[in-house]
XYZ file of C-alpha atoms in Angstrom:
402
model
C 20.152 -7.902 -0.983
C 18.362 -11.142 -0.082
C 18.802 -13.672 -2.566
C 16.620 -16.996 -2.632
C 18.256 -20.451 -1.551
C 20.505 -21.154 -5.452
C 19.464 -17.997 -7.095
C 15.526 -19.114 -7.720
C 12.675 -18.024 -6.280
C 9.919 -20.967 -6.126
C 6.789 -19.543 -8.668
C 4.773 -21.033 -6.215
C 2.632 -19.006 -3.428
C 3.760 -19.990 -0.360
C 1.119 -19.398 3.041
C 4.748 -19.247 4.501
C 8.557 -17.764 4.299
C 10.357 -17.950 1.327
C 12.687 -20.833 1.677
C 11.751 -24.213 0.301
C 13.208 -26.576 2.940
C 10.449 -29.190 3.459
C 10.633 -32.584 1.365
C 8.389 -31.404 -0.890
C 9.812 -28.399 -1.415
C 13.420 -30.106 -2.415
C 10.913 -32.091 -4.799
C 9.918 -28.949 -6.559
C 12.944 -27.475 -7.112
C 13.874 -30.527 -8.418
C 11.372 -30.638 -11.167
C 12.285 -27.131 -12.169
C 16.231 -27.559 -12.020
C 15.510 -30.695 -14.273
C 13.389 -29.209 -17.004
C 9.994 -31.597 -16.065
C 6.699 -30.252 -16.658
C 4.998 -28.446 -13.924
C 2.236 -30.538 -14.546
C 4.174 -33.537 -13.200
C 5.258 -30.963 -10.305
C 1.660 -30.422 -9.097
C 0.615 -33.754 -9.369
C 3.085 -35.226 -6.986
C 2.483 -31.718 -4.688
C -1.148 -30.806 -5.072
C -1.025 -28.034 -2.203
C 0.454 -25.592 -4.945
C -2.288 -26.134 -7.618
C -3.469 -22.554 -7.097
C -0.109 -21.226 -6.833
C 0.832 -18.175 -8.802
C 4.213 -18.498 -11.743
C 4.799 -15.337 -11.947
C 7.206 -14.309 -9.080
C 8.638 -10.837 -8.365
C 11.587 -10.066 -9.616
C 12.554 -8.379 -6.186
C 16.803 -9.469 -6.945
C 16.641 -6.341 -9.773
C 16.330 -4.216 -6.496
C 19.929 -2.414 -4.896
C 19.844 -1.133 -1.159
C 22.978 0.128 0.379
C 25.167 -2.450 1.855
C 23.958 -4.657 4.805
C 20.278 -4.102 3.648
C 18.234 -7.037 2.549
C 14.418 -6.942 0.554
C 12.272 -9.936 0.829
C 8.361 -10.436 -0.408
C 6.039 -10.307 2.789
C 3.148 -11.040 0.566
C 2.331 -11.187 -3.409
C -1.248 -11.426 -2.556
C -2.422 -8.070 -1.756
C -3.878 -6.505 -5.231
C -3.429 -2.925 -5.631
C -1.818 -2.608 -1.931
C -1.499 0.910 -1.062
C -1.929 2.911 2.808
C -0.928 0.446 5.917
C -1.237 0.534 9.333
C -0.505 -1.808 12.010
C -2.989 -3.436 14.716
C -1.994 -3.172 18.364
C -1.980 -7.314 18.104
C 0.072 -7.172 14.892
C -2.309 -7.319 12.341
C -0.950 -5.024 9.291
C -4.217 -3.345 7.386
C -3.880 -2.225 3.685
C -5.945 0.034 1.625
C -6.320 -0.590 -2.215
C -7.823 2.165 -4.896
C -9.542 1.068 -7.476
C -10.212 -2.562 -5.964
C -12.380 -0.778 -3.328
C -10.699 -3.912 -0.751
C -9.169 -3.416 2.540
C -6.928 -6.113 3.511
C -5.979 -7.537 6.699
C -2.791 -9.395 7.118
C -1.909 -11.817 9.779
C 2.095 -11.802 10.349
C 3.962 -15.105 10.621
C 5.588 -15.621 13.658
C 8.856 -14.222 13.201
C 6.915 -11.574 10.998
C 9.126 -12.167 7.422
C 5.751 -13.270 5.620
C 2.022 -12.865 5.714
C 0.076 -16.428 7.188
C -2.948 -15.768 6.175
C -4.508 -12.540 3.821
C -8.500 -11.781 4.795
C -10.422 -8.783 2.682
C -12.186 -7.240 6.101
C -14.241 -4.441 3.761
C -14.962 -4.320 0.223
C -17.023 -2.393 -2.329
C -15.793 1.073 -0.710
C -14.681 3.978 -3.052
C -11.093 4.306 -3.347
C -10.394 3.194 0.320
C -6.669 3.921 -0.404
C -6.102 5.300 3.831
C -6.154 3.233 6.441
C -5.541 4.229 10.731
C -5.905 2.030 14.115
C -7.574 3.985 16.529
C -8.873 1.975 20.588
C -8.968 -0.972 18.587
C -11.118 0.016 15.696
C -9.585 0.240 11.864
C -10.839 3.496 10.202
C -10.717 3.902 6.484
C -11.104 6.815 4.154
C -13.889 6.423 1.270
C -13.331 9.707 -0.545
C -16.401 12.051 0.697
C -16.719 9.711 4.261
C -14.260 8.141 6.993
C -15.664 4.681 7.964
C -14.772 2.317 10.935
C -14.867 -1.223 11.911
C -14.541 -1.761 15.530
C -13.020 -4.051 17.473
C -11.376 -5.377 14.603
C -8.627 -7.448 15.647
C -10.907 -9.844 17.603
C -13.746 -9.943 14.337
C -11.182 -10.964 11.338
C -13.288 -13.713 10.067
C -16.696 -11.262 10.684
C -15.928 -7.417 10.678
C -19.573 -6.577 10.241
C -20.500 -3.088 7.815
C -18.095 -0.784 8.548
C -19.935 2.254 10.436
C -19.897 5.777 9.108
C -17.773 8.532 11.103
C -17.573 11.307 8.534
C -19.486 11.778 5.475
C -18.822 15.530 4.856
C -15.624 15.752 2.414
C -15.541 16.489 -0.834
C -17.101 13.724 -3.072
C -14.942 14.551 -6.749
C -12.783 11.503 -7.889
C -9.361 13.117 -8.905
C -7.232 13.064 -6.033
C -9.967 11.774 -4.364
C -8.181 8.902 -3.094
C -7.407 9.797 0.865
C -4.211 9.248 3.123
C -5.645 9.319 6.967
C -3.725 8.830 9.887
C -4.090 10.028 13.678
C -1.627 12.285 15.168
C -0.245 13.016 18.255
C -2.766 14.649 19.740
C -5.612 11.754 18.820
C -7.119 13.346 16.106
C -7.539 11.767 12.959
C -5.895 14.325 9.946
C -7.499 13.572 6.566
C -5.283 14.871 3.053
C -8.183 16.668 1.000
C -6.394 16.704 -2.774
C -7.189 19.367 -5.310
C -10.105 18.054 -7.892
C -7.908 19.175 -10.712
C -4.583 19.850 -12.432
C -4.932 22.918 -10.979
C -7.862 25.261 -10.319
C -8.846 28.008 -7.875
C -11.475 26.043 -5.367
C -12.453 26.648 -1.938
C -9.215 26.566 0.022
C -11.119 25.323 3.292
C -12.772 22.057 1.637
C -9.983 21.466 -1.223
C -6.248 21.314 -1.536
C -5.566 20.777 2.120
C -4.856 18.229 5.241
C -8.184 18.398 7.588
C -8.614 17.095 11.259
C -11.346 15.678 13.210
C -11.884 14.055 16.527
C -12.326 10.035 16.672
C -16.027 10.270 16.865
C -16.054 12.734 13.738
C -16.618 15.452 14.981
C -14.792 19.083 15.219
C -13.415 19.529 11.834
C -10.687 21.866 11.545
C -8.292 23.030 8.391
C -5.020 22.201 9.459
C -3.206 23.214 6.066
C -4.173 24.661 3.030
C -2.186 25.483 -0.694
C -1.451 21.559 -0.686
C -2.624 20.224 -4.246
C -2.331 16.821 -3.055
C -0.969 15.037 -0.380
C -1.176 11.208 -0.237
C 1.183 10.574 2.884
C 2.462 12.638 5.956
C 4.170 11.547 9.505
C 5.101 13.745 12.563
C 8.601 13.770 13.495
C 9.235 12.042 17.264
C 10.648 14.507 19.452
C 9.193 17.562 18.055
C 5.628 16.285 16.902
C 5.867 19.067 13.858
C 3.334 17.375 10.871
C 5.934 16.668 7.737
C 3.749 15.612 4.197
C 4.746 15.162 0.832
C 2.967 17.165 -1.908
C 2.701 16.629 -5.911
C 3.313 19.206 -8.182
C 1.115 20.083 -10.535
C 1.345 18.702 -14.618
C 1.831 20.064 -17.975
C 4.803 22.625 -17.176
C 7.169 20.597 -18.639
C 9.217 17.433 -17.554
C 11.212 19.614 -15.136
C 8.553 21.397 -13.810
C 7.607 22.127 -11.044
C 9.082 19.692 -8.279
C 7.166 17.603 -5.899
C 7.456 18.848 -2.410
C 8.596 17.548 1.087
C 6.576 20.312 3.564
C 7.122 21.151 7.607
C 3.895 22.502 9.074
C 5.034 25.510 11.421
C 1.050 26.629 12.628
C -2.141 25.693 11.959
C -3.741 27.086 8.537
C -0.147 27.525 6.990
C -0.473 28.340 3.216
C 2.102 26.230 0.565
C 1.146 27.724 -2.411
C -1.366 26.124 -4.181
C -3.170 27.308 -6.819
C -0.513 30.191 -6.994
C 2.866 28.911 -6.440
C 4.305 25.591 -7.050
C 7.441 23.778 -5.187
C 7.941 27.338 -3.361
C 9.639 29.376 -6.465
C 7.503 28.267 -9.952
C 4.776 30.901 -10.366
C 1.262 29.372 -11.651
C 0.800 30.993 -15.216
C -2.690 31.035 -15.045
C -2.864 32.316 -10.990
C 0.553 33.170 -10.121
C -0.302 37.078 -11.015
C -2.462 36.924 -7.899
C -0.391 36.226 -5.281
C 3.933 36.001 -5.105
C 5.530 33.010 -3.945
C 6.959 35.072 -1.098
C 3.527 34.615 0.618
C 3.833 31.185 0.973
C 5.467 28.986 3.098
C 8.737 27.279 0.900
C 9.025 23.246 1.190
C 11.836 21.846 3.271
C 13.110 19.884 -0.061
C 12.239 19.615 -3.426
C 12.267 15.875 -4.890
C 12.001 16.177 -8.497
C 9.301 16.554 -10.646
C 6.355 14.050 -11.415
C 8.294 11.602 -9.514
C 4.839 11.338 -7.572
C 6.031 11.176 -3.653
C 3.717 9.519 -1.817
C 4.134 7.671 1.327
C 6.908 8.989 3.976
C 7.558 8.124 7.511
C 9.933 9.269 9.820
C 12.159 6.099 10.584
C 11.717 4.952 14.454
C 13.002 1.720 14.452
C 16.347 0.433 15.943
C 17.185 -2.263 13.411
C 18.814 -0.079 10.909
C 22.763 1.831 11.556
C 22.063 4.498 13.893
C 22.764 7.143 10.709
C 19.640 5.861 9.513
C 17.417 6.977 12.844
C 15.028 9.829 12.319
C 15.682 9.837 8.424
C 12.688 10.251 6.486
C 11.826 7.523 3.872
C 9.900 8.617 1.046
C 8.183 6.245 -1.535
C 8.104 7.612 -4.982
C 5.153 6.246 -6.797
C 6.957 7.096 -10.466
C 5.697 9.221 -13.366
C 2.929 8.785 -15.649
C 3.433 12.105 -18.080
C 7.138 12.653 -18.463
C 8.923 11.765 -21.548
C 11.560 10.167 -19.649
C 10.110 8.001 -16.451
C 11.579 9.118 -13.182
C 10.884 8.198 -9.339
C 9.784 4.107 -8.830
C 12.001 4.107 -5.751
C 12.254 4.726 -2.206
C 14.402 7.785 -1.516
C 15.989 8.788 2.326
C 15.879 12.376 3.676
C 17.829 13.475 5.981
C 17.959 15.907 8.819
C 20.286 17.825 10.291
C 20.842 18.823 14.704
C 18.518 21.729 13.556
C 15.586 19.838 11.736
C 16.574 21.436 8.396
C 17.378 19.154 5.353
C 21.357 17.766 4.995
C 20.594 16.004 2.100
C 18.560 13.502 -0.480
C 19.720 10.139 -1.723
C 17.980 7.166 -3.065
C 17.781 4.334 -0.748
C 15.980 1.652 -2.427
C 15.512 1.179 -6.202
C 14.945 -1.436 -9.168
C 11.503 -1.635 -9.763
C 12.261 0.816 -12.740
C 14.236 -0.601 -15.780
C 16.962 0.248 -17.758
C 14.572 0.303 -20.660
C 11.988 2.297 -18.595
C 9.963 -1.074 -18.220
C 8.110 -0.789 -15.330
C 7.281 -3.850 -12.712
C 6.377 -2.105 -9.153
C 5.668 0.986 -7.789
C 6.147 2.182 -4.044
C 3.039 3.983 -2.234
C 3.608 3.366 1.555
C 5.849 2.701 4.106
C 5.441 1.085 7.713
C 8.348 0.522 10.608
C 7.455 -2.839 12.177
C 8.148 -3.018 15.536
C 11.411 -5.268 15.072
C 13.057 -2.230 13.358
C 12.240 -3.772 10.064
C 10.324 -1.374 6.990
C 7.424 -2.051 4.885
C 7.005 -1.153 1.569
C 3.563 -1.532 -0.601
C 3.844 -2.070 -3.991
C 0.002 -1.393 -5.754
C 1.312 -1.991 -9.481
C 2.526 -5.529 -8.611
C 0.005 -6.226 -5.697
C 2.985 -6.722 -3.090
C 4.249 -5.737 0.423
C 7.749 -5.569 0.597
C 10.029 -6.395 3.632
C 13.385 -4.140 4.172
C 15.703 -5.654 6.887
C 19.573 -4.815 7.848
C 21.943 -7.084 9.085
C 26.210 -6.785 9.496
C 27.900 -8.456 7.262
């Protein structure tokens, strides 16, 4: 794990990398090493007089060996879907902030240079895609776009209305988006309940349009609520995760890793849950049998969110084509469970070899709680992104020999 230059990290909000190698910064870590008020600190270095003192805590988090976490940026409140620009600018939804964020990338890309808010006042814009240039952005019941956004930072205009046709309920209302392989942009529609029996072509499903918004078509349906999904390279097969439903128990039923085989596949929903745990209230109606059976269970109410199939060439080759998975964490379990970024992976045949957590910490030993994962992003370099919406943070995953 990365560790900061003698064990510190400066409380200070850097527009910059983490080190502190400039003459002021040797003057800062002074004061602290010698007990002197801040006060004294900012006086002598004004530049930090809006800094933050309040720094992550990121050296509580263990990777396997080689593997090395660093803060890309602090500043990004309630950070949760991410997409990268074509000229490297990384977007990030938010939920209840209603912000999109645009980040411009350093030049060696370990820290964010400058943060912009490029929409605001949106519902829940938690999804966020790149499409010809233009940054689309889901707004529970409408998809919105700002064009040409790369080359309008500082002025991104009103973003422009594509789709204004889904559902328009709160719970699970919040919206992963991202375009596939075929250049249509697929849309998770969540359940607007625990669970319920709704229209299976407008709720509890993953939906596709074209570009323009047009043509929308049910790609998947029996999915209570899926809030991130990735095709695997090679095969272009859509893989999501899905959350089980609540009040079974702390056991029960498990979230879900899913493989779409054809278009309209059924996973269960309202009747079956994690491929095996009939619904007591709607299970009678149909068998489990009928359904199509997830590719892994992950536990339950560990709330998997984001996963992406890993494409970079950074990591150990064992690691290409595993599927990371950010678990959110629980919210109704006795015990807390998830807060951590878990690896799939495949075997020759595409089927599941096996689970094990990759990246964890942000979970105490006395089920204190300071982040929680939501999405995950392969920067070109090989490197992976992690956003953080409890502690406002993007997190930077690199691997190096020793």
């Amino acid at each position: 794990m990365r560790r900061f230059l003698d064990g510190w990290r400066s409380p200070f909000r850097l527009q910059g990398p983490t080190r502190v190698c400039t003459p002021v910064g040797r003057l800062v870590q002074y004061v602290r090493r010698t007990g002197l008020i801040l006060g004294a600190a900012l006086a002598i270095a004004p530049q930090f007089a809006t800094a933050r003192d309040d720094a992550l805590p990121i050296e509580r988090l263990t990777l396997p060996p080689g593997f090395h976490v660093e803060v890309l940026s602090d500043q990004i409140p309630g950070a949760r879907g991410m997409v990268l620009g074509p000229k490297g600018t990384l977007f990030v939804g938010s939920r209840a902030q209603g912000d999109v964020y645009a980040i411009t990338l350093g030049p060696s890309r370990t820290y964010a240079a400058k943060v912009r808010i490029v929409a605001s006042g949106l519902n829940m814009p938690v999804g966020v895609a790149m499409r010809n240039g233009a940054l689309y952005i889901s707004a529970v019941s409408r998809i919105v776009k700002l064009d040409d956004i790369e080359n309008r930072l500082d002025n991104p205009g009103k973003p422009a209305v594509v789709y204004d046709k889904l559902p328009s309920e709160s719970h699970h209302g919040w919206r992963y988006i991202a375009f596939g392989p075929d250049q249509r942009l697929y849309i998770g529609v969540g359940a607007p309940c625990n669970v319920c029996k709704r229209d299976e072509n407008r709720y509890a499903m993953i939906g596709s349009i074209k570009s323009d918004g047009t043509d929308w078509r049910v790609v998947a349906r029996g999915v209570r609520n899926t809030v991130g999904f990735d095709w695997q390279p090679g095969t272009n097969a859509l893989w999501f995760t899905d959350n089980g439903r609540d009040l079974l128990g702390d056991d029960v039923p498990d979230d879900k890793l899913n493989r779409l085989t054809r278009v309209g596949e059924h996973f269960g929903f309202p009747y079956c849950h994690a491929g095996d745990v009939s619904d007591p209230e709607f299970g009678q109606e149909t068998r489990c049998s009928a359904f199509t059976p997830p590719m892994a269970k992950l536990g339950a109410h560990v709330a998997a969110l984001g996963m992406k199939f890993y494409t970079g060439k950074q990591f150990p080759e064992a690691y290409r084509g595993s599927i990371f998975i950010a678990e959110h964490g629980s919210w109704n379990r006795s015990r807390k469970v998830g807060y951590r970024v878990v690896r799939v992976v495949l075997d020759a045949k595409g089927n599941v070899a096996k689970q094990e957590v990759f990246a964890q910490g942000w979970l105490g030993n006395d089920e204190s709680v300071w982040g929680r994962p939501v999405d995950l992003l392969t920067l070109p370099d090989g490197s992976l992104l992690v956003s953080d919406d409890h502690a406002g943070a993007i997190y930077r995953i690199t691997y190096r020999k020793s």
